[in-house]
Amino acid sequence: MCQKTLDAGVEYPLDDVDLPAHFVLWASSPEARFLKGKTVWAKWDVEELKGHKTEIETGSMLTTTMDGLSSFKYTIMSDTTDKSNVETVEDTRRAGTSNGHSKLSGPLLVAAITSVCSSGFLLFGYDQGVMSGVVISHYWLSQMGNPSTIMVSTITALYDVGAVFGAIGAAIVGDKLGRKRTLMLGCTILIIGSILMATCFERIQMMFGRILTGLGIGFITSVTPVYQSEISPAAQRGWQVCCQLTTMLFGLMLAYWINYGFYYQHSSAQWRFPLAFQAVFAVYCIVVTSFLPDTPRWLLRYNSSPEKGTAVLARLRGRPTNHPIVQREKDDILDAIAIESREEGSWLDLFRGAGIAANKRFYLALGIQFMQQMSGINIVTYYAPTLFQTSLGMSQHMALLLGALLQVWYLGVSFVTWYTIDRVGRRKLFISMALGMCFVLVAEAICVGINNKQSAIAAVVFVFFFEACFTWGWMATVWCYPPEILPLKIRAKGAALAAAADFLGNFIVVEITPPALQNIGYKTYIIFAVLNVVNAIVVWAFYPETAGSTLESIDFLFTNTDELDTEKPFYHHLQWSVVYQAKEVMERVHVKRNSISGERLA
């Protein structure tokens, strides 16, 4: 084609960088206007295209061999053509609105879904931060009957107990309800929990409110990374998940500043308003999500009308449903579904290889989220003001102010990850920042152990460094990884249980931190420093890179394509074999699969 041989089954849009410049010049000229709106399925150069002009114009050209299936779509820019038989982006958009969804398409639709997913994580961050100020409020302590340190940590940690069960609940109903309805259910439960907490006058109601709020967050944080990952283009998936986690930090920062602002309210409003305010974001999520579609992957697998999945995919990519890019991505999704659907999906599939190492991938997802909590981040997130008061002897006012400034820093440094997550990759960030946190925690332990004014200042500085290391390596990357590594067949269940593992680790850390700081002091930081070294070693040994790969191509990180042959379908040969370049493996599989199909057609 244009003095260039193309592989069978590969589609080349007109603006593809692989097309020779002289062809693009000719294709943009009036001489090539007969190609307007046409799709030519043949390996022809410019002269051959000219020779078949009449056949192309009348649409009588048919091809029946694999040689004719090497394709590229020509859409010459001009305003003189009959568009009656050509599906456009506007057709796809109208199809979407006829199903009750918004008129958004392309980047705007992706942005709308990203805003909802980000708001879900904003709620997560707000809930993590809001109790930091509440538990040191004299009005709250008095209302709760002046609870002991252990009781305060238990009330705080009940949120994580609820979140564990919420994540398990999302795993049970997530595939049946779909991504958007599971998100809306979680927001509804959270609203009920926040109302119970804000209106309580005794400890039991507060505890029930904490459990329900955690239950809602368990649903939300289990489904939003899956929702985001399944609608995002591969090259943008990492930074869009980063957007969610940066918004989470905004929620965390907002909670700290609201706590600080209401410190000057000398009434129960000092803690009631911060607890009630989170319901605003949950209402936003419910309202906006009701106008958005579910993901094409869920629709293609679980919906009785696959056309809806294709239409949503086309809207997300801003192209008509018959566009080569849309068709190629749809085919990849259907291929992955075919591989994963050889057995009916069940909870046992989490522990079976099923030819795609699904069980090992599930263990990787569980491990990475549990290891996040073993980094020690929630010593700082939940208890920064307590830490500043207990370890460094600050007043309530100064502890709240410094905690709020810490979250501003936390939010600011998170933007670095937007750039690094897809360029540097997941593995390097995991390993380097785990070692960085180890170093910072050792330094923190030394400063707290010395216990003078200068060391206290240094200890505060190291807390800031710790949060930077965490957000660069173990925040967005951790929530991005499970939906990437898990196959579609168990993605909802696996991601939900991975989130449950995160909350279980969170519960352990939140429950033991106050008594640990009180009883063993600086040695608490040494324990978490050692755990960070363990995290780095485990990632180095077991976790493959996923950055920049489509969700379908990641299935082939765990396959051996060398054994593909023409005797059996390609997916019968999948075996456990970790490789690190998913793109290369996916291309090898596509080439082999196409050659197999060609031999069968011949």
XYZ file of C-alpha atoms in Angstrom:
602
model
C 0.000 0.000 0.000
C 1.627 3.145 -1.169
C 4.887 1.173 -1.555
C 4.323 -0.152 1.995
C 3.306 -3.694 2.941
C 0.860 -3.804 5.841
C 0.220 -6.706 8.230
C -3.156 -8.366 7.817
C -5.798 -7.105 10.193
C -4.031 -3.849 11.111
C -5.980 -0.651 10.496
C -4.367 2.625 9.457
C -6.388 5.861 9.783
C -5.560 8.607 7.315
C -3.607 10.611 9.887
C -1.544 7.618 11.050
C 2.136 8.461 11.397
C 3.084 5.261 9.547
C 1.512 6.409 6.280
C 4.065 7.894 3.840
C 3.959 11.663 3.481
C 3.436 11.615 -0.303
C 0.345 9.430 0.139
C -1.143 11.816 2.697
C -0.589 14.729 0.306
C -2.342 12.885 -2.516
C -5.167 11.666 -0.255
C -5.844 15.262 0.802
C -6.086 16.496 -2.793
C -9.263 16.867 -4.894
C -8.056 13.935 -7.030
C -8.694 11.556 -4.112
C -12.154 12.885 -3.320
C -13.764 9.638 -4.513
C -12.458 8.019 -1.298
C -14.586 10.305 0.872
C -16.400 8.168 3.461
C -15.117 4.925 1.929
C -13.296 2.049 3.587
C -10.915 0.228 1.255
C -9.968 -3.285 2.307
C -7.004 -3.939 0.037
C -3.223 -3.642 -0.203
C -3.107 -1.020 -2.954
C -0.740 1.817 -3.630
C -1.821 5.189 -5.050
C -1.848 4.076 -8.693
C -3.895 0.976 -7.877
C -6.406 3.089 -5.968
C -6.777 5.337 -9.012
C -7.286 2.282 -11.218
C -10.143 1.020 -9.054
C -11.834 4.417 -8.759
C -15.067 3.333 -10.454
C -15.435 0.183 -8.368
C -14.773 2.112 -5.152
C -17.298 4.823 -6.038
C -20.038 2.306 -6.846
C -19.226 0.125 -3.871
C -18.991 -2.997 -6.045
C -15.479 -3.950 -4.936
C -15.560 -7.059 -2.726
C -12.606 -8.990 -1.328
C -12.590 -12.573 -0.116
C -9.001 -13.368 0.860
C -6.845 -12.484 3.838
C -4.691 -10.362 1.528
C -7.636 -8.044 1.187
C -8.175 -7.693 4.906
C -5.278 -5.364 5.556
C -7.251 -2.194 6.091
C -7.116 1.514 6.581
C -9.908 4.021 6.573
C -9.689 7.016 4.278
C -11.823 10.010 5.177
C -10.835 12.844 2.876
C -11.745 16.256 4.264
C -14.259 17.859 1.911
C -17.857 18.986 2.107
C -19.220 17.234 -0.970
C -20.315 13.678 -0.262
C -23.385 11.618 0.414
C -23.337 10.853 4.130
C -26.535 8.834 4.159
C -24.718 5.511 4.501
C -21.862 6.665 6.698
C -22.229 6.421 10.469
C -20.809 9.453 12.230
C -19.927 10.441 15.762
C -23.192 12.409 15.868
C -25.106 9.200 15.055
C -23.386 7.490 17.963
C -24.128 10.426 20.249
C -27.813 10.327 19.306
C -27.855 6.580 19.968
C -26.497 7.256 23.420
C -29.126 9.861 24.269
C -31.892 7.555 23.059
C -30.828 5.140 25.795
C -31.333 7.814 28.438
C -27.734 8.962 28.772
C -26.196 12.406 28.374
C -25.126 13.942 25.060
C -21.476 13.932 26.072
C -18.950 11.989 24.028
C -15.192 11.670 23.638
C -12.971 13.485 26.145
C -15.950 15.308 27.694
C -17.668 12.032 28.562
C -14.437 10.582 29.961
C -13.985 13.795 31.980
C -17.525 13.553 33.372
C -16.987 9.971 34.532
C -13.573 10.930 35.916
C -15.195 13.745 37.919
C -17.631 11.298 39.502
C -14.913 8.747 40.286
C -12.764 11.544 41.686
C -15.636 12.731 43.876
C -15.925 9.197 45.224
C -12.291 9.306 46.269
C -12.750 12.835 47.609
C -15.250 11.278 50.012
C -12.673 8.639 50.901
C -10.078 11.290 51.688
C -12.527 13.468 53.595
C -13.603 10.547 55.777
C -10.005 9.647 56.541
C -9.185 13.197 57.580
C -12.299 14.415 59.340
C -11.894 12.272 62.468
C -8.381 13.634 63.060
C -9.904 16.878 64.323
C -13.047 15.384 65.808
C -11.223 13.049 68.220
C -9.321 15.929 69.845
C -12.384 18.198 70.127
C -13.271 18.780 73.777
C -16.953 19.049 72.813
C -16.919 15.659 71.046
C -14.996 13.981 73.870
C -17.493 15.339 76.382
C -20.484 14.222 74.261
C -18.992 10.710 73.972
C -18.474 10.456 77.748
C -14.715 11.146 77.707
C -13.701 7.802 76.166
C -10.318 6.190 76.797
C -7.533 6.182 74.209
C -8.407 2.618 73.232
C -12.110 3.499 72.848
C -11.254 6.513 70.662
C -9.124 4.321 68.409
C -11.939 1.744 68.260
C -14.566 4.335 67.280
C -12.203 5.629 64.614
C -11.320 2.150 63.337
C -14.961 0.988 63.078
C -15.039 2.966 59.839
C -12.528 0.492 58.407
C -14.547 -2.478 59.662
C -17.531 -1.128 57.741
C -15.328 -0.503 54.712
C -14.151 -4.133 54.692
C -17.751 -5.352 54.587
C -18.648 -2.686 52.033
C -15.870 -3.890 49.771
C -17.063 -7.488 50.161
C -20.612 -6.328 49.405
C -19.364 -4.627 46.249
C -17.694 -7.890 45.243
C -21.004 -9.740 45.668
C -23.287 -7.314 43.812
C -20.812 -5.391 41.637
C -21.145 -7.550 38.524
C -24.929 -7.763 38.835
C -25.556 -4.066 39.386
C -22.801 -2.729 37.141
C -20.245 -0.065 37.939
C -22.489 3.019 38.087
C -25.307 1.551 40.196
C -22.820 0.070 42.668
C -21.293 3.542 43.039
C -24.719 5.110 43.618
C -25.550 2.474 46.253
C -22.341 3.236 48.141
C -23.064 6.973 48.131
C -26.583 6.390 49.485
C -25.267 4.300 52.396
C -22.624 6.939 53.150
C -25.257 9.692 53.336
C -27.193 7.690 55.946
C -24.026 7.148 57.982
C -23.027 10.812 57.913
C -26.503 11.848 59.104
C -26.298 9.392 62.014
C -22.902 10.741 63.096
C -23.808 14.417 62.768
C -26.998 14.026 64.819
C -25.737 11.676 67.529
C -25.809 12.411 71.269
C -24.220 9.215 72.525
C -21.457 6.781 71.688
C -23.491 3.888 70.205
C -25.081 6.017 67.472
C -21.657 7.429 66.597
C -20.295 3.905 66.272
C -23.160 2.819 64.007
C -22.656 5.954 61.920
C -18.956 5.188 61.542
C -19.730 1.629 60.427
C -22.303 2.769 57.842
C -20.013 5.487 56.522
C -17.264 2.915 56.136
C -19.705 0.514 54.476
C -20.509 3.162 51.867
C -16.847 3.981 51.315
C -16.127 0.270 50.836
C -18.579 0.183 47.932
C -17.291 3.458 46.499
C -13.575 2.729 46.618
C -14.071 -0.791 45.266
C -15.966 0.269 42.168
C -14.506 3.663 41.205
C -11.032 2.409 40.158
C -12.721 -0.273 38.042
C -15.155 2.257 36.544
C -12.286 4.618 35.719
C -9.949 1.951 34.337
C -12.593 0.425 32.088
C -13.496 3.701 30.360
C -10.004 5.212 30.033
C -7.706 4.872 26.995
C -4.606 2.860 27.919
C -2.211 5.797 27.538
C -4.316 7.972 29.884
C -5.442 5.417 32.454
C -2.646 6.058 34.930
C -2.961 9.825 35.180
C -6.762 9.661 35.275
C -6.552 7.376 38.309
C -3.999 9.876 39.664
C -6.685 12.523 39.249
C -8.938 10.477 41.527
C -6.265 10.130 44.165
C -5.308 13.806 43.987
C -8.967 14.592 44.568
C -8.841 12.207 47.529
C -6.039 14.328 48.942
C -8.102 17.441 48.306
C -10.849 15.824 50.398
C -8.306 15.025 53.097
C -7.010 18.598 53.057
C -10.556 19.982 53.054
C -11.419 17.930 56.144
C -8.360 19.243 57.995
C -9.107 22.877 57.138
C -12.789 22.530 58.044
C -11.714 21.034 61.363
C -9.335 23.947 61.864
C -11.981 26.513 60.903
C -14.568 25.048 63.254
C -12.049 24.962 66.092
C -13.230 28.530 66.717
C -16.865 27.383 67.070
C -17.344 26.894 70.793
C -20.221 24.441 70.533
C -21.012 20.962 69.232
C -20.960 22.460 65.715
C -17.177 22.129 66.083
C -17.579 18.440 65.193
C -21.167 18.079 63.893
C -20.744 20.234 60.779
C -17.525 18.531 59.571
C -19.201 15.126 59.899
C -22.354 16.255 58.052
C -20.598 18.127 55.231
C -19.419 14.972 53.439
C -23.000 14.203 52.379
C -22.794 17.080 49.862
C -20.269 15.206 47.706
C -22.226 11.960 47.919
C -25.335 13.728 46.605
C -23.270 15.140 43.714
C -22.062 11.634 42.817
C -25.590 10.226 42.784
C -27.044 13.028 40.659
C -24.290 13.110 38.021
C -23.826 9.333 37.804
C -27.509 8.886 36.975
C -26.836 10.623 33.624
C -23.726 8.587 32.726
C -23.415 5.190 30.999
C -21.895 2.066 32.462
C -18.585 0.821 31.071
C -18.422 -0.862 27.638
C -16.595 -3.842 29.143
C -19.376 -4.490 31.638
C -22.068 -3.962 28.987
C -20.373 -6.309 26.501
C -20.023 -9.037 29.116
C -23.192 -8.757 31.194
C -25.739 -6.792 29.146
C -28.133 -8.670 26.888
C -27.548 -6.117 24.104
C -23.863 -5.963 23.031
C -24.737 -3.067 20.730
C -25.066 -0.859 23.809
C -21.511 -1.700 24.816
C -20.216 -0.847 21.343
C -22.189 2.406 21.297
C -20.770 3.458 24.687
C -17.245 2.554 23.562
C -17.702 4.697 20.452
C -18.956 7.614 22.549
C -15.994 7.328 24.893
C -13.560 7.406 21.965
C -15.487 10.153 20.163
C -15.828 8.080 16.982
C -18.612 6.259 15.094
C -19.251 2.636 16.021
C -17.866 1.368 12.701
C -14.569 3.218 13.098
C -11.538 0.871 12.955
C -10.224 2.016 16.345
C -13.574 1.301 18.009
C -13.900 -2.060 16.276
C -10.352 -3.066 17.212
C -10.880 -2.209 20.895
C -14.242 -3.969 20.911
C -12.643 -7.077 19.394
C -9.923 -7.025 22.060
C -12.570 -6.834 24.784
C -14.559 -9.682 23.238
C -11.381 -11.761 22.897
C -10.653 -11.254 26.594
C -14.248 -12.160 27.456
C -13.975 -15.320 25.327
C -10.857 -16.370 27.212
C -12.397 -15.679 30.604
C -15.858 -17.126 29.881
C -14.842 -20.723 29.323
C -16.232 -21.346 32.800
C -19.072 -19.543 34.509
C -17.704 -16.839 36.785
C -17.800 -17.662 40.497
C -16.000 -16.945 43.747
C -13.906 -20.043 43.152
C -12.477 -18.380 40.044
C -10.530 -16.113 42.380
C -8.520 -19.166 43.379
C -8.221 -20.870 39.989
C -5.654 -20.262 37.285
C -8.220 -20.769 34.483
C -5.432 -20.560 31.889
C -4.719 -16.904 32.635
C -3.212 -17.196 36.132
C -6.291 -15.506 37.592
C -5.547 -16.752 41.106
C -1.989 -15.418 41.128
C -3.201 -12.081 39.799
C -5.791 -11.957 42.583
C -3.055 -12.532 45.166
C -1.012 -9.717 43.613
C -4.013 -7.365 43.882
C -4.633 -8.309 47.521
C -0.975 -7.958 48.371
C -0.355 -4.535 46.890
C -3.283 -2.950 48.723
C -2.463 -4.561 52.058
C 1.168 -3.484 51.674
C 0.017 0.101 51.152
C -1.291 0.192 54.707
C 1.830 -1.488 56.055
C 3.778 1.547 54.813
C 2.454 3.405 57.873
C 0.661 6.184 56.007
C -2.352 6.220 58.291
C -0.217 6.952 61.319
C -0.030 10.375 59.682
C -3.389 10.569 57.872
C -5.581 9.696 60.857
C -3.438 10.893 63.709
C -1.268 13.789 62.529
C -2.694 16.206 65.152
C -2.505 13.456 67.802
C 1.076 12.712 66.746
C 2.015 16.395 67.006
C 0.402 16.625 70.446
C 1.632 13.303 71.870
C 5.107 13.003 70.349
C 5.999 16.685 69.983
C 3.988 18.337 72.788
C 2.067 20.876 70.664
C -1.191 22.593 71.623
C -4.523 21.592 70.024
C -4.564 24.774 67.931
C -1.008 24.337 66.628
C -1.523 20.607 65.989
C -4.652 21.307 63.907
C -2.952 24.112 61.953
C 0.162 22.081 61.219
C -1.976 19.084 60.238
C -3.911 21.265 57.779
C -0.681 22.641 56.268
C 0.601 19.077 55.962
C -2.403 18.176 53.809
C -1.832 21.200 51.549
C 1.682 19.836 50.963
C 0.265 16.330 50.455
C -2.090 17.635 47.758
C 0.592 19.710 46.040
C 3.174 16.947 45.683
C 0.557 14.513 44.372
C 0.551 16.301 41.002
C 4.053 14.947 40.351
C 2.526 11.474 40.060
C 0.343 12.641 37.165
C 3.546 12.905 35.147
C 5.495 9.928 36.498
C 2.919 7.138 36.809
C 2.770 6.315 33.088
C 6.280 7.479 32.183
C 8.278 5.937 35.029
C 5.946 2.974 35.525
C 4.369 1.281 38.527
C 7.231 -1.003 39.606
C 9.964 1.631 39.839
C 7.704 3.957 41.820
C 6.670 1.183 44.213
C 10.230 0.087 44.936
C 11.995 3.461 45.098
C 9.382 5.163 47.260
C 9.102 2.218 49.685
C 12.829 2.560 50.297
C 12.393 6.330 50.604
C 9.706 5.903 53.266
C 11.952 3.483 55.142
C 14.720 6.091 55.305
C 12.328 8.848 56.418
C 10.743 6.714 59.159
C 14.154 5.817 60.580
C 15.020 9.532 60.657
C 11.633 10.275 62.274
C 12.290 7.686 64.985
C 15.692 9.206 65.753
C 14.248 12.725 66.033
C 11.338 11.674 68.257
C 13.734 9.641 70.405
C 16.047 12.641 70.991
C 13.052 14.721 72.137
C 14.241 18.345 72.127
C 13.088 21.468 70.278
C 15.474 21.087 67.329
C 14.680 17.398 66.851
C 10.947 18.177 67.074
C 11.281 20.621 64.168
C 13.227 18.008 62.193
C 10.566 15.400 63.007
C 7.878 17.646 61.502
C 9.985 18.086 58.350
C 10.395 14.323 58.012
C 6.620 13.853 58.281
C 6.316 16.127 55.231
C 8.947 14.070 53.372
C 7.158 10.854 54.308
C 3.886 12.022 52.770
C 5.731 13.054 49.587
C 7.311 9.603 49.214
C 3.989 7.912 49.834
C 2.005 9.932 47.319
C 4.696 9.555 44.634
C 4.902 5.786 44.932
C 2.090 4.215 46.936
C -1.056 6.275 46.537
C -2.434 6.412 42.968
C -0.274 3.510 41.813
C -1.789 1.164 44.403
C -5.399 1.956 43.478
C -4.563 1.806 39.777
C -2.857 -1.590 39.903
C -5.592 -4.104 40.953
C -8.090 -3.227 38.170
C -5.195 -3.431 35.700
C -3.772 -6.757 36.837
C -7.100 -8.560 37.341
C -8.829 -10.274 34.378
C -12.313 -9.054 33.482
C -13.908 -12.275 34.724
C -12.948 -11.528 38.345
C -12.191 -7.809 38.110
C -15.146 -6.563 40.163
C -14.822 -9.282 42.808
C -11.022 -9.100 42.913
C -10.813 -5.306 43.063
C -13.442 -5.224 45.801
C -11.619 -7.801 47.918
C -8.334 -6.001 47.288
C -9.973 -2.862 48.665
C -11.154 -4.963 51.619
C -7.541 -6.002 52.219
C -6.588 -2.314 52.168
C -9.219 -1.478 54.770
C -8.251 -4.483 56.883
C -4.670 -3.221 56.955
C -6.020 0.253 57.653
C -8.037 -1.064 60.602
C -4.965 -2.757 62.086
C -2.848 0.398 61.793
C -5.548 2.743 63.101
C -6.366 0.442 66.028
C -2.783 -0.058 67.224
C -1.309 3.400 66.575
C -2.524 5.359 69.667
C -1.531 2.674 72.202
C 1.711 1.991 70.291
C 2.728 5.662 70.356
C 1.798 5.797 74.028
C 3.662 2.613 75.036
C 6.698 2.220 72.760
C 6.993 5.733 71.297
C 9.595 6.150 68.548
C 9.977 2.364 68.097
C 6.599 2.418 66.308
C 8.293 4.165 63.372
C 11.064 1.539 63.249
C 8.483 -1.232 62.825
C 6.975 0.471 59.796
C 10.423 1.260 58.372
C 11.183 -2.475 58.313
C 7.801 -3.217 56.721
C 8.604 -0.776 53.902
C 11.786 -2.698 53.089
C 9.711 -5.888 52.948
C 7.258 -4.151 50.591
C 10.069 -3.143 48.215
C 11.474 -6.684 48.098
C 8.068 -8.269 47.440
C 7.293 -5.860 44.578
C 10.717 -6.434 43.027
C 10.255 -10.204 43.133
C 6.637 -10.660 42.064
C 4.992 -7.623 40.462
C 5.136 -7.049 36.665
C 4.897 -3.642 34.988
C 1.466 -2.662 33.613
C 1.965 0.966 32.562
C 0.793 1.866 29.054
C -0.836 -1.502 28.313
C -4.490 -2.067 27.456
C -6.458 -4.052 30.016
C -6.825 -6.860 27.478
C -3.108 -6.991 26.675
C -2.311 -7.426 30.373
C -3.900 -10.883 30.132
C -0.913 -11.753 27.972
C 1.562 -10.727 30.646
C 0.717 -14.109 32.095
C 0.823 -16.241 28.942
C 3.298 -18.040 26.759
C 2.546 -17.219 23.108
C 5.376 -19.333 21.698
C 3.215 -22.446 21.906
C 0.409 -21.061 19.766
C -0.360 -23.298 16.796
C -3.096 -23.898 14.246
C -4.482 -27.012 15.899
C -6.281 -25.296 18.781
C -7.732 -21.840 19.469
C -5.015 -19.524 20.701
C -6.442 -19.181 24.197
C -6.115 -22.919 24.909
C -2.355 -22.524 25.201
C -2.187 -19.802 27.838
C 0.216 -20.672 30.649
C 1.759 -18.866 33.607
C 4.830 -16.980 32.471
C 5.425 -13.409 33.646
C 6.871 -11.116 30.998
C 7.321 -7.393 31.287
C 6.295 -5.895 27.947
C 2.573 -6.423 27.504
C 2.424 -4.445 24.261
C 4.946 -6.692 22.541
C 3.185 -9.840 23.709
C -0.203 -8.532 22.580
C 1.166 -7.772 19.121
C 2.687 -11.243 18.872
C -0.667 -12.774 19.787
C -2.538 -10.621 17.247
C -0.105 -11.552 14.474
C -0.266 -15.255 15.340
C -4.039 -15.213 15.670
C -4.455 -13.483 12.308
C -2.117 -15.936 10.611
C -4.131 -18.825 12.083
C -7.366 -17.292 10.800
C -5.791 -16.730 7.373
C -4.750 -20.343 7.047
C -8.253 -21.476 7.939
C -9.898 -19.129 5.446
C -7.570 -20.099 2.601
